[in-house]
mmCIF file of C-alpha atoms and ligand atoms in Angstrom:
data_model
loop_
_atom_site.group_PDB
_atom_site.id
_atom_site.type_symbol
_atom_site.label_atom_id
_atom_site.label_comp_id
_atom_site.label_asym_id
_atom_site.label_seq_id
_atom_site.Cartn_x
_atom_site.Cartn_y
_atom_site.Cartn_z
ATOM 1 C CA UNK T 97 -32.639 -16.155 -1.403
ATOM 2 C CA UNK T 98 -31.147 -12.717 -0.772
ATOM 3 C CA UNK T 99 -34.583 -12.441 1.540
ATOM 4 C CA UNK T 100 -33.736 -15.766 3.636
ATOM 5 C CA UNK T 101 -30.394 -14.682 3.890
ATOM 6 C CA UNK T 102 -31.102 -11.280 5.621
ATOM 7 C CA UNK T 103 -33.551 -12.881 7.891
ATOM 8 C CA UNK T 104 -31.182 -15.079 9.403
ATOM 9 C CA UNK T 105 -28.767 -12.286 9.865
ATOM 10 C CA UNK T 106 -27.395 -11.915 13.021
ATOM 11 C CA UNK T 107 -25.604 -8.799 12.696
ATOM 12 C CA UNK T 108 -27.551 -5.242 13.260
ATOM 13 C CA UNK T 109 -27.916 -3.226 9.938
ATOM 14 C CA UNK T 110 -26.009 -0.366 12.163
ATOM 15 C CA UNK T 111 -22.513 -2.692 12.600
ATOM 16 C CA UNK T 112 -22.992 -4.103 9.420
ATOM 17 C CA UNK T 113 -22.478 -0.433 7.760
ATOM 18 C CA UNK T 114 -19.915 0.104 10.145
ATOM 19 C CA UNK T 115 -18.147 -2.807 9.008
ATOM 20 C CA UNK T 116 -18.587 -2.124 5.427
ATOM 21 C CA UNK T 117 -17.024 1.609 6.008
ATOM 22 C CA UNK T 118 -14.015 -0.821 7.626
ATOM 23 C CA UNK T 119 -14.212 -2.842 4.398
ATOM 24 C CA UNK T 120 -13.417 0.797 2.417
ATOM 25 C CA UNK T 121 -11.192 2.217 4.440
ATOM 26 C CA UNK T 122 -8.974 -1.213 4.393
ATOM 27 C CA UNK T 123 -9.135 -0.740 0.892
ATOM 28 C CA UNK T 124 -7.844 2.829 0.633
ATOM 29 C CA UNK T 125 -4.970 2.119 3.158
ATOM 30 C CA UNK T 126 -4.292 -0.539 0.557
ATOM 31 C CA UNK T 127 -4.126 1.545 -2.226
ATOM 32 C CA UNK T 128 -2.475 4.264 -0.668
ATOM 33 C CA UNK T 129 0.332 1.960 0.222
ATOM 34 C CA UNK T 130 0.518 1.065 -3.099
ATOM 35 C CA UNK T 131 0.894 4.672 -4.146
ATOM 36 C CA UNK T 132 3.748 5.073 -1.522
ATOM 37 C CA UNK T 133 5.552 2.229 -2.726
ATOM 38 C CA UNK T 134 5.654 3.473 -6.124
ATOM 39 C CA UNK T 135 6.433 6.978 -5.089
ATOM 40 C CA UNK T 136 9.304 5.245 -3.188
ATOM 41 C CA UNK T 137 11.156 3.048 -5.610
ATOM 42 C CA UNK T 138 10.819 5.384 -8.282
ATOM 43 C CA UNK T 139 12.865 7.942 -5.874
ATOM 44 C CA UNK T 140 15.183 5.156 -5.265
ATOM 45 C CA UNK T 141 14.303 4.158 -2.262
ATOM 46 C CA UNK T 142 13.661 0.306 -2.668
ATOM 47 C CA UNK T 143 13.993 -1.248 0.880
ATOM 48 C CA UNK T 144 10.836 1.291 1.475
ATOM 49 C CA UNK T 145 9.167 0.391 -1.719
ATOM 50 C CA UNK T 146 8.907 -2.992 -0.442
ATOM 51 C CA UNK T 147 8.259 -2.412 2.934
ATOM 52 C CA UNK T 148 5.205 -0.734 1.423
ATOM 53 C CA UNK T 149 4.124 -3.355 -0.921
ATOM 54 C CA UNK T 150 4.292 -5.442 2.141
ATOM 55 C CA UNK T 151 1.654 -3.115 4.327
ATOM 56 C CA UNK T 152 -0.298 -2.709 1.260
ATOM 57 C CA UNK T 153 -1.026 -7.005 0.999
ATOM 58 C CA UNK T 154 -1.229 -6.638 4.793
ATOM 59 C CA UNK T 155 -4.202 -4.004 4.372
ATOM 60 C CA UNK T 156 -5.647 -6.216 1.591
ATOM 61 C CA UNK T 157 -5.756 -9.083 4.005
ATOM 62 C CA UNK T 158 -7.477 -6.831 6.991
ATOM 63 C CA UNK T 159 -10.129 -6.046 4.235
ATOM 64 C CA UNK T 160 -10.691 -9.656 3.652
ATOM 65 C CA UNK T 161 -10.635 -10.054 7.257
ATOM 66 C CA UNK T 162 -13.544 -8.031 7.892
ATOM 67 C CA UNK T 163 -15.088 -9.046 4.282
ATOM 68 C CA UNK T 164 -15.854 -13.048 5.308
ATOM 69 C CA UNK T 165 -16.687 -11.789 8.591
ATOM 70 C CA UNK T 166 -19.634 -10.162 7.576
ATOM 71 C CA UNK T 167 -20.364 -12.648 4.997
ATOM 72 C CA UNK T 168 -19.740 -15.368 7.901
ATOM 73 C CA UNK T 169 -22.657 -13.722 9.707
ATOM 74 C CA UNK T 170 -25.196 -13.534 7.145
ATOM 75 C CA UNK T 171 -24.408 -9.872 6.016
ATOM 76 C CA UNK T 172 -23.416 -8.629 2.645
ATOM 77 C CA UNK T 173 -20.189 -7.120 2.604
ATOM 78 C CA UNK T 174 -19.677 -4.392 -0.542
ATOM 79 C CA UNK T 175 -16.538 -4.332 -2.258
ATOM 80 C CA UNK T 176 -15.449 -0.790 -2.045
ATOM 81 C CA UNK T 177 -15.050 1.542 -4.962
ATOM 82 C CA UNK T 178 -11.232 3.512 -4.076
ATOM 83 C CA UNK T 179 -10.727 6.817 -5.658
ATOM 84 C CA UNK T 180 -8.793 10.046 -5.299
ATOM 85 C CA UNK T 181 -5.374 8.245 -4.547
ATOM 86 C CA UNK T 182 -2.403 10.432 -3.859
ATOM 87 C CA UNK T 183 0.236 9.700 -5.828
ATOM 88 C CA UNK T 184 2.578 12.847 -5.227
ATOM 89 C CA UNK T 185 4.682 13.403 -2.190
ATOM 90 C CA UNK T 186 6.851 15.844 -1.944
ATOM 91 C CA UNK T 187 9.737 14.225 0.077
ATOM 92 C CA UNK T 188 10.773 10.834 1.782
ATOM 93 C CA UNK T 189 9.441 11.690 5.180
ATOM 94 C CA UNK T 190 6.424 13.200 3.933
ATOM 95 C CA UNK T 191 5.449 8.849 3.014
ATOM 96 C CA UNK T 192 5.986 7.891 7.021
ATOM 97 C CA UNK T 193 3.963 10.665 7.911
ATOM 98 C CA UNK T 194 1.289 9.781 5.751
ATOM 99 C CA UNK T 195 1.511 6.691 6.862
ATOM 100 C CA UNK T 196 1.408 7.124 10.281
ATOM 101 C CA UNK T 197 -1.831 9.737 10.100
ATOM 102 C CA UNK T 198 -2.986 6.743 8.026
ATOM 103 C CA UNK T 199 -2.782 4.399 10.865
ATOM 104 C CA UNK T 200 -3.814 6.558 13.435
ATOM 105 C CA UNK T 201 -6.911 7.286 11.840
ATOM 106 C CA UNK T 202 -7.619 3.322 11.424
ATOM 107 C CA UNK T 203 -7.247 2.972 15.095
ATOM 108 C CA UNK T 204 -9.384 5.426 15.787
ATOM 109 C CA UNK T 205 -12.091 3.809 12.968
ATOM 110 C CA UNK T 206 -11.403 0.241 14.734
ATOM 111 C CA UNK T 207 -12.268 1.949 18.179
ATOM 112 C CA UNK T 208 -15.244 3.614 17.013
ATOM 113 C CA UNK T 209 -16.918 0.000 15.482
ATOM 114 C CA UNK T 210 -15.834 -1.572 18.824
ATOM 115 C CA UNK T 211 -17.304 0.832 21.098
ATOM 116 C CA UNK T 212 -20.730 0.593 18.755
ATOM 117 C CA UNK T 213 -20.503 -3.471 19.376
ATOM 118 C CA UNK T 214 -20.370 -2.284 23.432
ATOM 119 C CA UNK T 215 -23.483 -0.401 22.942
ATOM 120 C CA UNK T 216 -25.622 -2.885 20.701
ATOM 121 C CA UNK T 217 -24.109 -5.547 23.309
ATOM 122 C CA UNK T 218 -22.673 -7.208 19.905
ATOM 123 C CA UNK T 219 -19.873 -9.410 21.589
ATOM 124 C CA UNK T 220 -19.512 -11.836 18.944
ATOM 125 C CA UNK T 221 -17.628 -8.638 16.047
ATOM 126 C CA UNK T 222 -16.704 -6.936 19.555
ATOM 127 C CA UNK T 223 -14.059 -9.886 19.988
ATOM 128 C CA UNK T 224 -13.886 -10.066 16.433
ATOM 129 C CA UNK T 225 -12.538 -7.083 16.517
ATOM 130 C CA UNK T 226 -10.012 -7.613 19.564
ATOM 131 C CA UNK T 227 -7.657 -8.854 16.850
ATOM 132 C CA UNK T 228 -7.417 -5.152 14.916
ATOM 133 C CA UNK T 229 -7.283 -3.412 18.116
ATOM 134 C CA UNK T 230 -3.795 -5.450 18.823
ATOM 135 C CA UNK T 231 -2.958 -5.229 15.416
ATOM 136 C CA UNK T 232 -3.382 -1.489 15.090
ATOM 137 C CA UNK T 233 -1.233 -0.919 18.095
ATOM 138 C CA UNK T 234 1.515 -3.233 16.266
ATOM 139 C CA UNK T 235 0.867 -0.759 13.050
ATOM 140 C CA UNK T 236 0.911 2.788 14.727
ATOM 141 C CA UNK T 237 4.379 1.564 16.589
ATOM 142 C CA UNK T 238 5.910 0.578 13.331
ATOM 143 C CA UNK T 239 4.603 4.043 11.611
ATOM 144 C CA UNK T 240 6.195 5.665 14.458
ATOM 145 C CA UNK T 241 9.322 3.809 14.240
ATOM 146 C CA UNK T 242 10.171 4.371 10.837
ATOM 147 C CA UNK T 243 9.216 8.299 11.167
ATOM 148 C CA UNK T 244 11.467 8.379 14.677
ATOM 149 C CA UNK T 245 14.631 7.663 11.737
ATOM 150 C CA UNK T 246 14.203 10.884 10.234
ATOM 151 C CA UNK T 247 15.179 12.625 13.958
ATOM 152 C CA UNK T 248 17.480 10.175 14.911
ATOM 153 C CA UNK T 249 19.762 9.975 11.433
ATOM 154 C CA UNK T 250 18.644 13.002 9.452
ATOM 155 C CA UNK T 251 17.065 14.296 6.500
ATOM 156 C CA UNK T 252 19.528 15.122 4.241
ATOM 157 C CA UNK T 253 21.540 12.756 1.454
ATOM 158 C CA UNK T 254 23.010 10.022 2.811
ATOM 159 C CA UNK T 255 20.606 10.465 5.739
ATOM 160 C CA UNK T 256 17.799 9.015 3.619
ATOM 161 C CA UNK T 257 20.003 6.263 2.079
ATOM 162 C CA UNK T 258 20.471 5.099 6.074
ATOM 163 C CA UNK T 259 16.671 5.301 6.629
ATOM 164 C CA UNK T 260 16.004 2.981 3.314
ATOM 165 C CA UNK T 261 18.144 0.679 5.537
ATOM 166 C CA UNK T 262 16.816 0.635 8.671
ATOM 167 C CA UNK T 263 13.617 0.710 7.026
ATOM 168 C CA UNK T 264 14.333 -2.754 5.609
ATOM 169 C CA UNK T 265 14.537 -3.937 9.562
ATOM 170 C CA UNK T 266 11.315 -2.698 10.760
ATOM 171 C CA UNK T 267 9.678 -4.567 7.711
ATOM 172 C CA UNK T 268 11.356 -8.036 8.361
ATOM 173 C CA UNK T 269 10.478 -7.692 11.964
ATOM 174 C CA UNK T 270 6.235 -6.485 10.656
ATOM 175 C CA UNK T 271 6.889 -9.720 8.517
ATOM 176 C CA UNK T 272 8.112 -11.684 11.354
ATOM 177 C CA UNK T 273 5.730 -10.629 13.880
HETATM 178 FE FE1 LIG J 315 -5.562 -2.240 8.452
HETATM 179 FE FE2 LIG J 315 -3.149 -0.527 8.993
HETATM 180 O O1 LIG J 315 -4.936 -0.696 9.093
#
């Protein structure tokens, strides 16, 4: 069966282990968010905390995303062993930096698999993949956003308690959008 399958595969054994690095790194933004979340509403910051649980089902859903894709293809996606989460941070901001490295470094991941689907001439996961690119743009802004907060209000007490706030915004407008 497994032999049939892999015969009438249309995806190139190089995209399909660039898609199941995607898959992995999906499900370590996941976790991480998860991580950040906790860190966060155990510091009493709960507006963040959920903001966070929010990206963290979003991630979840991008590595399901990718997961029936290559599965829709005739592939076989792996479901990714996550280790080595950080769960210490030592301060507030120190999360939306993380967060927006975190992002950053999926865009650059997404641009990487696209440009491979422009040389293998793979348009079918190149416009596939259209739908990250947008979405990491989306993701980087709101990383940037929430970090921005820190400059604009401060760092210190009631500072933070402000950015919890505002932080609540920028996830009902993720939610919305
Ligand atoms: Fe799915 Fe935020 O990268």
């Amino acid at each position: 069966m497994q032999e049939v399958k892999r015969r009438k595969k249309s995806l190139e054994d190089s995209t399909e282990k660039l898609l199941n690095e995607q898959i992995k790194i999906e499900a370590t933004s996941a976790a991480n968010y998860l991580a950040m979340a906790s860190w966060c509403e155990q510091h009493g910051f709960a507006n963040s905390a959920q903001y966070l649980l929010q990206q963290s089902e979003e991630e979840r859903g991008h590595m399901l995303k990718f997961f029936t894709y290559v599965l829709e293809v005739g592939g076989s996606p792996q479901s990714p062993e996550v280790t080595n989460i950080k769960h210490n941070y030592e301060s507030f901001m120190e999360i939306f930096e993380t967060m927006l490295d975190q992002e950053i470094e999926v865009s650059k991941s997404i641009n990487n698999v696209v440009d491979h689907c422009n040389s293998v001439k793979d348009h079918t996961t190149g416009s596939f993949m259209q739908w990250f690119v947008d979405e990491q743009r989306e993701e980087e802004a709101n990383a940037r956003r929430a970090l921005e907060l820190f400059d604009v209000i401060g760092n210190d007490g009631p500072g933070r308690y402000l950015i919890d706030q505002e932080i609540a915004k920028i996830a009902k407008a993720a939610q919305a959008g």
